């Protein structure tokens, strides 16, 4: 991402270039390229990169990468040209790009490789199948954070900023807690287990687009902030957000979550049940197993594999399948899907499910719908 005089000059140049509007997903990827979240990538992938990532988790240069980072368009764009990339909503110029390659892909192959399904009902598959026919590859110069800083303030942190904060706190073992949901009691439990073995936890919220029915980031992060303030020891949690859209790629997305957390300064990633999943497309612990299938040196960030967690009435608290000897009749399964259902219906939510301060924030949101 450019700054100072270089930014001013490139913005002026961008205004004279032909522009194309990127998708919401591509905007998030572009911002991540700019802030260093996708280091060492310098731009959108070539066909060789795309093929290598789909089939073997490696770019053409041999960099481990689990999900293609691509840009597609229907516009008439020539190889060798310079173009500007614009925000999908307001047309703000986000970047300039030198087009080094234009190519077509087998969309079904990408879906089968990345999502393990070609079912059009899968939101990630739908996203890929609806994208334009031609992919453009090339390096980018990023001009804007896409409005994330203005919208989320200090919550929007770059990798350089999180690493600086961890250094200030004296943290060297940092667990990333990935979330696209408000944190209920199960999430709280997992984060606290991670704190027991690490110096601290980065509660890292996705700020990009979600599927219909998910709780918006501004509501979710406010609920998380209340939980951290009331129920975590000071100095053990940093809350931040990052600009990606969800792909719902399950195990492959778990690898991507671990990969870019390296750049944010995290040594570990909490990987729970059905990490980054949707529907019943993935097994509950497929995201655990995929870390054992890749080379040990592919990632610096290591998984903290967590079993399914629940409230056990006989244990009298949160527990997991590894610690609780009791049966399903004694357990209250805690899930974001169930919480959203109760809240949208105005139903009572058990105290064992979510903290009252969190519910207050969420009920206010649902009351306004």
GROMACS .gro file of C-alpha atoms in nm:
model
  369
    1UNK     CA    1   0.000   0.000   0.000
    2UNK     CA    2   0.143   0.335  -0.106
    3UNK     CA    3   0.173   0.642   0.117
    4UNK     CA    4   0.288   1.002   0.103
    5UNK     CA    5   0.401   1.145  -0.228
    6UNK     CA    6   0.399   0.807  -0.402
    7UNK     CA    7   0.034   0.762  -0.309
    8UNK     CA    8  -0.065   1.108  -0.434
    9UNK     CA    9   0.116   1.053  -0.765
   10UNK     CA   10  -0.031   0.707  -0.821
   11UNK     CA   11  -0.383   0.827  -0.737
   12UNK     CA   12  -0.346   1.097  -1.000
   13UNK     CA   13  -0.221   0.842  -1.252
   14UNK     CA   14  -0.501   0.598  -1.160
   15UNK     CA   15  -0.764   0.858  -1.248
   16UNK     CA   16  -0.641   0.853  -1.609
   17UNK     CA   17  -0.649   0.474  -1.645
   18UNK     CA   18  -0.940   0.257  -1.760
   19UNK     CA   19  -1.102   0.108  -1.450
   20UNK     CA   20  -1.296  -0.202  -1.360
   21UNK     CA   21  -1.504  -0.259  -1.049
   22UNK     CA   22  -1.391  -0.552  -0.840
   23UNK     CA   23  -1.620  -0.784  -0.646
   24UNK     CA   24  -1.659  -0.763  -0.269
   25UNK     CA   25  -1.436  -1.069  -0.226
   26UNK     CA   26  -1.170  -0.923  -0.456
   27UNK     CA   27  -1.180  -0.595  -0.265
   28UNK     CA   28  -1.098  -0.776   0.059
   29UNK     CA   29  -0.817  -0.967  -0.110
   30UNK     CA   30  -0.683  -0.643  -0.254
   31UNK     CA   31  -0.675  -0.471   0.084
   32UNK     CA   32  -0.499  -0.774   0.232
   33UNK     CA   33  -0.239  -0.752  -0.044
   34UNK     CA   34  -0.191  -0.385   0.041
   35UNK     CA   35  -0.156  -0.413   0.419
   36UNK     CA   36   0.072  -0.718   0.411
   37UNK     CA   37  -0.186  -0.975   0.515
   38UNK     CA   38  -0.111  -1.182   0.204
   39UNK     CA   39   0.267  -1.142   0.203
   40UNK     CA   40   0.458  -1.262   0.001
   41UNK     CA   41   0.198  -1.226  -0.277
   42UNK     CA   42   0.243  -0.908  -0.482
   43UNK     CA   43  -0.077  -0.928  -0.682
   44UNK     CA   44  -0.343  -1.152  -0.830
   45UNK     CA   45  -0.241  -1.504  -0.933
   46UNK     CA   46  -0.141  -1.631  -1.277
   47UNK     CA   47  -0.292  -1.939  -1.434
   48UNK     CA   48   0.008  -2.143  -1.323
   49UNK     CA   49  -0.040  -2.013  -0.969
   50UNK     CA   50  -0.412  -2.094  -0.983
   51UNK     CA   51  -0.347  -2.448  -1.107
   52UNK     CA   52  -0.073  -2.510  -0.853
   53UNK     CA   53  -0.281  -2.383  -0.562
   54UNK     CA   54  -0.587  -2.586  -0.664
   55UNK     CA   55  -0.394  -2.908  -0.719
   56UNK     CA   56  -0.101  -2.891  -0.480
   57UNK     CA   57  -0.127  -2.594  -0.239
   58UNK     CA   58   0.169  -2.420  -0.408
   59UNK     CA   59   0.208  -2.118  -0.635
   60UNK     CA   60   0.427  -2.146  -0.943
   61UNK     CA   61   0.712  -2.004  -0.732
   62UNK     CA   62   0.663  -2.276  -0.470
   63UNK     CA   63   0.494  -2.062  -0.204
   64UNK     CA   64   0.249  -2.259   0.010
   65UNK     CA   65  -0.101  -2.123  -0.050
   66UNK     CA   66  -0.434  -2.305  -0.001
   67UNK     CA   67  -0.692  -2.091  -0.187
   68UNK     CA   68  -0.655  -1.906  -0.520
   69UNK     CA   69  -0.636  -1.526  -0.495
   70UNK     CA   70  -0.774  -1.421  -0.832
   71UNK     CA   71  -0.934  -1.128  -1.012
   72UNK     CA   72  -1.193  -1.180  -1.286
   73UNK     CA   73  -1.365  -0.952  -1.536
   74UNK     CA   74  -1.580  -0.940  -1.847
   75UNK     CA   75  -1.416  -0.614  -1.957
   76UNK     CA   76  -1.197  -0.595  -2.268
   77UNK     CA   77  -0.856  -0.571  -2.103
   78UNK     CA   78  -0.531  -0.628  -2.293
   79UNK     CA   79  -0.226  -0.804  -2.155
   80UNK     CA   80   0.044  -0.546  -2.086
   81UNK     CA   81  -0.205  -0.270  -2.008
   82UNK     CA   82  -0.236  -0.070  -1.687
   83UNK     CA   83  -0.576  -0.051  -1.522
   84UNK     CA   84  -0.734   0.091  -1.209
   85UNK     CA   85  -0.936  -0.127  -0.974
   86UNK     CA   86  -1.246   0.034  -0.824
   87UNK     CA   87  -1.464  -0.030  -0.520
   88UNK     CA   88  -1.773  -0.238  -0.608
   89UNK     CA   89  -2.009   0.000  -0.425
   90UNK     CA   90  -1.892   0.359  -0.463
   91UNK     CA   91  -1.635   0.335  -0.741
   92UNK     CA   92  -1.346   0.466  -0.529
   93UNK     CA   93  -1.014   0.378  -0.692
   94UNK     CA   94  -0.853   0.114  -0.473
   95UNK     CA   95  -0.544   0.018  -0.671
   96UNK     CA   96  -0.360   0.016  -0.999
   97UNK     CA   97  -0.260  -0.305  -1.170
   98UNK     CA   98  -0.024  -0.406  -1.450
   99UNK     CA   99  -0.193  -0.688  -1.638
  100UNK     CA  100   0.063  -0.961  -1.710
  101UNK     CA  101  -0.175  -1.240  -1.810
  102UNK     CA  102  -0.537  -1.299  -1.907
  103UNK     CA  103  -0.671  -1.652  -1.880
  104UNK     CA  104  -0.976  -1.870  -1.837
  105UNK     CA  105  -1.021  -2.132  -1.566
  106UNK     CA  106  -1.224  -2.445  -1.511
  107UNK     CA  107  -1.454  -2.308  -1.241
  108UNK     CA  108  -1.588  -2.651  -1.149
  109UNK     CA  109  -1.233  -2.772  -1.094
  110UNK     CA  110  -1.162  -2.483  -0.857
  111UNK     CA  111  -1.482  -2.556  -0.665
  112UNK     CA  112  -1.412  -2.928  -0.638
  113UNK     CA  113  -1.055  -2.861  -0.522
  114UNK     CA  114  -1.119  -2.576  -0.279
  115UNK     CA  115  -1.474  -2.641  -0.152
  116UNK     CA  116  -1.484  -3.020  -0.206
  117UNK     CA  117  -1.819  -2.972  -0.382
  118UNK     CA  118  -1.970  -2.819  -0.694
  119UNK     CA  119  -2.313  -2.779  -0.534
  120UNK     CA  120  -2.440  -2.432  -0.638
  121UNK     CA  121  -2.614  -2.401  -0.301
  122UNK     CA  122  -2.273  -2.372  -0.135
  123UNK     CA  123  -2.205  -1.996  -0.098
  124UNK     CA  124  -1.840  -2.027  -0.200
  125UNK     CA  125  -1.926  -2.235  -0.507
  126UNK     CA  126  -2.193  -1.984  -0.602
  127UNK     CA  127  -1.937  -1.704  -0.575
  128UNK     CA  128  -1.688  -1.877  -0.806
  129UNK     CA  129  -1.944  -1.995  -1.062
  130UNK     CA  130  -2.091  -1.644  -1.093
  131UNK     CA  131  -1.758  -1.467  -1.143
  132UNK     CA  132  -1.678  -1.333  -1.492
  133UNK     CA  133  -1.511  -1.551  -1.755
  134UNK     CA  134  -1.158  -1.407  -1.768
  135UNK     CA  135  -0.901  -1.390  -1.488
  136UNK     CA  136  -0.639  -1.114  -1.483
  137UNK     CA  137  -0.298  -1.161  -1.325
  138UNK     CA  138  -0.045  -0.902  -1.225
  139UNK     CA  139   0.113  -0.696  -0.948
  140UNK     CA  140  -0.088  -0.423  -0.777
  141UNK     CA  141  -0.019  -0.090  -0.611
  142UNK     CA  142  -0.283  -0.039  -0.344
  143UNK     CA  143  -0.416   0.313  -0.287
  144UNK     CA  144  -0.681   0.266  -0.017
  145UNK     CA  145  -0.786   0.043   0.271
  146UNK     CA  146  -1.133   0.035   0.119
  147UNK     CA  147  -1.291   0.237   0.400
  148UNK     CA  148  -1.226  -0.024   0.670
  149UNK     CA  149  -1.022   0.215   0.885
  150UNK     CA  150  -1.287   0.486   0.863
  151UNK     CA  151  -1.566   0.241   0.949
  152UNK     CA  152  -1.396   0.041   1.224
  153UNK     CA  153  -1.131   0.278   1.359
  154UNK     CA  154  -0.863   0.118   1.578
  155UNK     CA  155  -1.034  -0.219   1.545
  156UNK     CA  156  -0.898  -0.242   1.189
  157UNK     CA  157  -0.534  -0.336   1.248
  158UNK     CA  158  -0.267  -0.415   0.991
  159UNK     CA  159  -0.020  -0.699   1.045
  160UNK     CA  160   0.248  -0.444   1.133
  161UNK     CA  161   0.018  -0.296   1.397
  162UNK     CA  162  -0.070  -0.628   1.560
  163UNK     CA  163   0.295  -0.734   1.571
  164UNK     CA  164   0.384  -0.402   1.733
  165UNK     CA  165   0.107  -0.449   1.990
  166UNK     CA  166   0.219  -0.803   2.073
  167UNK     CA  167   0.573  -0.677   2.121
  168UNK     CA  168   0.449  -0.401   2.352
  169UNK     CA  169   0.259  -0.659   2.556
  170UNK     CA  170   0.560  -0.890   2.568
  171UNK     CA  171   0.377  -1.170   2.387
  172UNK     CA  172   0.569  -1.427   2.182
  173UNK     CA  173   0.315  -1.714   2.184
  174UNK     CA  174  -0.006  -1.568   2.042
  175UNK     CA  175  -0.316  -1.767   1.950
  176UNK     CA  176  -0.546  -1.629   1.683
  177UNK     CA  177  -0.916  -1.685   1.747
  178UNK     CA  178  -1.096  -1.664   1.414
  179UNK     CA  179  -1.460  -1.557   1.430
  180UNK     CA  180  -1.743  -1.445   1.205
  181UNK     CA  181  -1.994  -1.470   1.493
  182UNK     CA  182  -2.045  -1.303   1.829
  183UNK     CA  183  -1.865  -1.500   2.100
  184UNK     CA  184  -2.095  -1.723   2.303
  185UNK     CA  185  -1.990  -1.934   2.602
  186UNK     CA  186  -1.823  -2.199   2.388
  187UNK     CA  187  -1.605  -1.940   2.212
  188UNK     CA  188  -1.520  -1.782   2.546
  189UNK     CA  189  -1.414  -2.121   2.680
  190UNK     CA  190  -1.191  -2.194   2.378
  191UNK     CA  191  -1.022  -1.854   2.399
  192UNK     CA  192  -0.953  -1.904   2.769
  193UNK     CA  193  -0.807  -2.250   2.708
  194UNK     CA  194  -0.574  -2.088   2.453
  195UNK     CA  195  -0.474  -1.820   2.706
  196UNK     CA  196  -0.371  -2.098   2.947
  197UNK     CA  197  -0.104  -2.215   2.700
  198UNK     CA  198  -0.014  -1.890   2.521
  199UNK     CA  199   0.077  -1.537   2.628
  200UNK     CA  200  -0.244  -1.399   2.484
  201UNK     CA  201  -0.518  -1.430   2.224
  202UNK     CA  202  -0.593  -1.220   1.917
  203UNK     CA  203  -0.970  -1.231   1.873
  204UNK     CA  204  -0.969  -1.167   1.500
  205UNK     CA  205  -1.305  -1.084   1.346
  206UNK     CA  206  -1.383  -1.099   0.978
  207UNK     CA  207  -1.500  -0.754   0.864
  208UNK     CA  208  -1.594  -0.839   0.506
  209UNK     CA  209  -1.912  -0.982   0.358
  210UNK     CA  210  -2.098  -1.278   0.507
  211UNK     CA  211  -2.390  -1.489   0.398
  212UNK     CA  212  -2.746  -1.372   0.457
  213UNK     CA  213  -2.857  -1.405   0.818
  214UNK     CA  214  -2.512  -1.364   0.974
  215UNK     CA  215  -2.469  -1.085   1.229
  216UNK     CA  216  -2.296  -0.771   1.091
  217UNK     CA  217  -1.938  -0.703   1.195
  218UNK     CA  218  -2.015  -0.376   1.375
  219UNK     CA  219  -2.265  -0.556   1.601
  220UNK     CA  220  -2.053  -0.864   1.647
  221UNK     CA  221  -1.737  -0.675   1.743
  222UNK     CA  222  -1.931  -0.459   1.992
  223UNK     CA  223  -2.066  -0.775   2.159
  224UNK     CA  224  -1.715  -0.924   2.166
  225UNK     CA  225  -1.579  -0.604   2.320
  226UNK     CA  226  -1.830  -0.627   2.605
  227UNK     CA  227  -1.738  -0.991   2.666
  228UNK     CA  228  -1.366  -0.914   2.678
  229UNK     CA  229  -1.422  -0.621   2.914
  230UNK     CA  230  -1.641  -0.816   3.158
  231UNK     CA  231  -1.505  -1.172   3.147
  232UNK     CA  232  -1.136  -1.170   3.048
  233UNK     CA  233  -0.837  -1.062   3.252
  234UNK     CA  234  -0.690  -0.733   3.127
  235UNK     CA  235  -0.385  -0.775   2.906
  236UNK     CA  236  -0.473  -1.122   2.779
  237UNK     CA  237  -0.683  -1.038   2.471
  238UNK     CA  238  -0.644  -0.808   2.171
  239UNK     CA  239  -0.951  -0.765   1.953
  240UNK     CA  240  -0.894  -0.671   1.590
  241UNK     CA  241  -1.057  -0.713   1.251
  242UNK     CA  242  -0.940  -0.803   0.902
  243UNK     CA  243  -1.100  -0.715   0.566
  244UNK     CA  244  -1.175  -1.049   0.398
  245UNK     CA  245  -1.507  -1.194   0.287
  246UNK     CA  246  -1.589  -1.547   0.402
  247UNK     CA  247  -1.538  -1.817   0.143
  248UNK     CA  248  -1.684  -2.099   0.358
  249UNK     CA  249  -1.410  -2.332   0.231
  250UNK     CA  250  -1.385  -2.533   0.551
  251UNK     CA  251  -1.046  -2.709   0.580
  252UNK     CA  252  -0.878  -2.507   0.305
  253UNK     CA  253  -0.996  -2.183   0.463
  254UNK     CA  254  -0.857  -2.301   0.798
  255UNK     CA  255  -0.517  -2.325   0.628
  256UNK     CA  256  -0.559  -1.976   0.484
  257UNK     CA  257  -0.653  -1.847   0.831
  258UNK     CA  258  -0.333  -1.995   0.971
  259UNK     CA  259  -0.123  -1.867   0.683
  260UNK     CA  260  -0.216  -1.500   0.700
  261UNK     CA  261  -0.203  -1.506   1.083
  262UNK     CA  262   0.172  -1.563   1.040
  263UNK     CA  263   0.187  -1.213   0.896
  264UNK     CA  264  -0.020  -1.079   1.186
  265UNK     CA  265   0.234  -1.226   1.431
  266UNK     CA  266   0.043  -1.528   1.563
  267UNK     CA  267   0.216  -1.852   1.655
  268UNK     CA  268  -0.106  -2.054   1.684
  269UNK     CA  269  -0.459  -2.069   1.546
  270UNK     CA  270  -0.755  -2.204   1.744
  271UNK     CA  271  -0.921  -2.462   1.518
  272UNK     CA  272  -1.255  -2.577   1.652
  273UNK     CA  273  -1.546  -2.777   1.525
  274UNK     CA  274  -1.639  -2.721   1.158
  275UNK     CA  275  -1.391  -2.435   1.121
  276UNK     CA  276  -1.498  -2.202   0.834
  277UNK     CA  277  -1.765  -2.451   0.735
  278UNK     CA  278  -2.120  -2.409   0.617
  279UNK     CA  279  -2.412  -2.652   0.611
  280UNK     CA  280  -2.300  -3.015   0.614
  281UNK     CA  281  -2.037  -2.996   0.340
  282UNK     CA  282  -1.748  -3.082   0.573
  283UNK     CA  283  -1.695  -3.324   0.858
  284UNK     CA  284  -1.682  -3.161   1.202
  285UNK     CA  285  -1.305  -3.212   1.232
  286UNK     CA  286  -1.190  -3.205   0.868
  287UNK     CA  287  -1.010  -2.878   0.945
  288UNK     CA  288  -0.808  -3.060   1.213
  289UNK     CA  289  -0.699  -3.334   0.977
  290UNK     CA  290  -0.586  -3.109   0.693
  291UNK     CA  291  -0.303  -2.970   0.905
  292UNK     CA  292  -0.164  -3.324   0.924
  293UNK     CA  293  -0.182  -3.367   0.546
  294UNK     CA  294   0.042  -3.074   0.454
  295UNK     CA  295   0.423  -3.063   0.495
  296UNK     CA  296   0.529  -2.972   0.848
  297UNK     CA  297   0.732  -2.675   0.722
  298UNK     CA  298   0.446  -2.530   0.513
  299UNK     CA  299   0.320  -2.313   0.799
  300UNK     CA  300   0.480  -2.140   1.096
  301UNK     CA  301   0.143  -2.092   1.267
  302UNK     CA  302   0.040  -2.417   1.434
  303UNK     CA  303  -0.316  -2.536   1.503
  304UNK     CA  304  -0.460  -2.560   1.852
  305UNK     CA  305  -0.706  -2.838   1.776
  306UNK     CA  306  -1.012  -2.808   1.999
  307UNK     CA  307  -1.284  -3.067   2.046
  308UNK     CA  308  -1.655  -2.984   2.040
  309UNK     CA  309  -1.747  -2.783   2.350
  310UNK     CA  310  -2.072  -2.754   2.543
  311UNK     CA  311  -2.225  -2.674   2.879
  312UNK     CA  312  -2.249  -2.987   3.094
  313UNK     CA  313  -2.511  -2.967   3.367
  314UNK     CA  314  -2.352  -3.251   3.563
  315UNK     CA  315  -2.002  -3.101   3.540
  316UNK     CA  316  -2.153  -2.762   3.622
  317UNK     CA  317  -1.967  -2.570   3.355
  318UNK     CA  318  -1.820  -2.561   3.006
  319UNK     CA  319  -1.648  -2.880   2.896
  320UNK     CA  320  -1.538  -3.067   2.586
  321UNK     CA  321  -1.555  -3.419   2.454
  322UNK     CA  322  -1.203  -3.469   2.583
  323UNK     CA  323  -1.283  -3.371   2.940
  324UNK     CA  324  -1.649  -3.458   3.007
  325UNK     CA  325  -1.755  -3.819   3.076
  326UNK     CA  326  -2.130  -3.750   3.059
  327UNK     CA  327  -2.380  -3.811   2.781
  328UNK     CA  328  -2.579  -3.591   2.547
  329UNK     CA  329  -2.873  -3.574   2.790
  330UNK     CA  330  -2.656  -3.371   3.029
  331UNK     CA  331  -2.516  -3.138   2.764
  332UNK     CA  332  -2.632  -2.809   2.615
  333UNK     CA  333  -2.470  -2.776   2.275
  334UNK     CA  334  -2.366  -2.415   2.211
  335UNK     CA  335  -2.376  -2.298   1.849
  336UNK     CA  336  -2.398  -1.968   1.668
  337UNK     CA  337  -2.671  -2.103   1.441
  338UNK     CA  338  -2.894  -2.185   1.739
  339UNK     CA  339  -2.821  -1.850   1.902
  340UNK     CA  340  -2.920  -1.659   1.586
  341UNK     CA  341  -3.240  -1.865   1.562
  342UNK     CA  342  -3.342  -1.788   1.920
  343UNK     CA  343  -3.260  -1.419   1.886
  344UNK     CA  344  -3.442  -1.377   1.553
  345UNK     CA  345  -3.750  -1.545   1.705
  346UNK     CA  346  -3.731  -1.341   2.025
  347UNK     CA  347  -3.700  -1.663   2.228
  348UNK     CA  348  -3.536  -1.696   2.567
  349UNK     CA  349  -3.166  -1.785   2.561
  350UNK     CA  350  -3.032  -2.003   2.844
  351UNK     CA  351  -2.778  -1.833   3.071
  352UNK     CA  352  -2.545  -2.128   3.005
  353UNK     CA  353  -2.542  -2.033   2.636
  354UNK     CA  354  -2.434  -1.670   2.632
  355UNK     CA  355  -2.337  -1.395   2.875
  356UNK     CA  356  -2.619  -1.148   2.956
  357UNK     CA  357  -2.414  -0.843   2.848
  358UNK     CA  358  -2.357  -1.004   2.508
  359UNK     CA  359  -2.725  -1.089   2.473
  360UNK     CA  360  -2.817  -0.728   2.551
  361UNK     CA  361  -2.615  -0.606   2.252
  362UNK     CA  362  -2.755  -0.874   2.022
  363UNK     CA  363  -3.117  -0.829   2.128
  364UNK     CA  364  -3.092  -0.457   2.058
  365UNK     CA  365  -2.973  -0.538   1.705
  366UNK     CA  366  -3.251  -0.790   1.637
  367UNK     CA  367  -3.512  -0.552   1.781
  368UNK     CA  368  -3.415  -0.300   1.514
  369UNK     CA  369  -3.457  -0.537   1.220
   0.00000   0.00000   0.00000
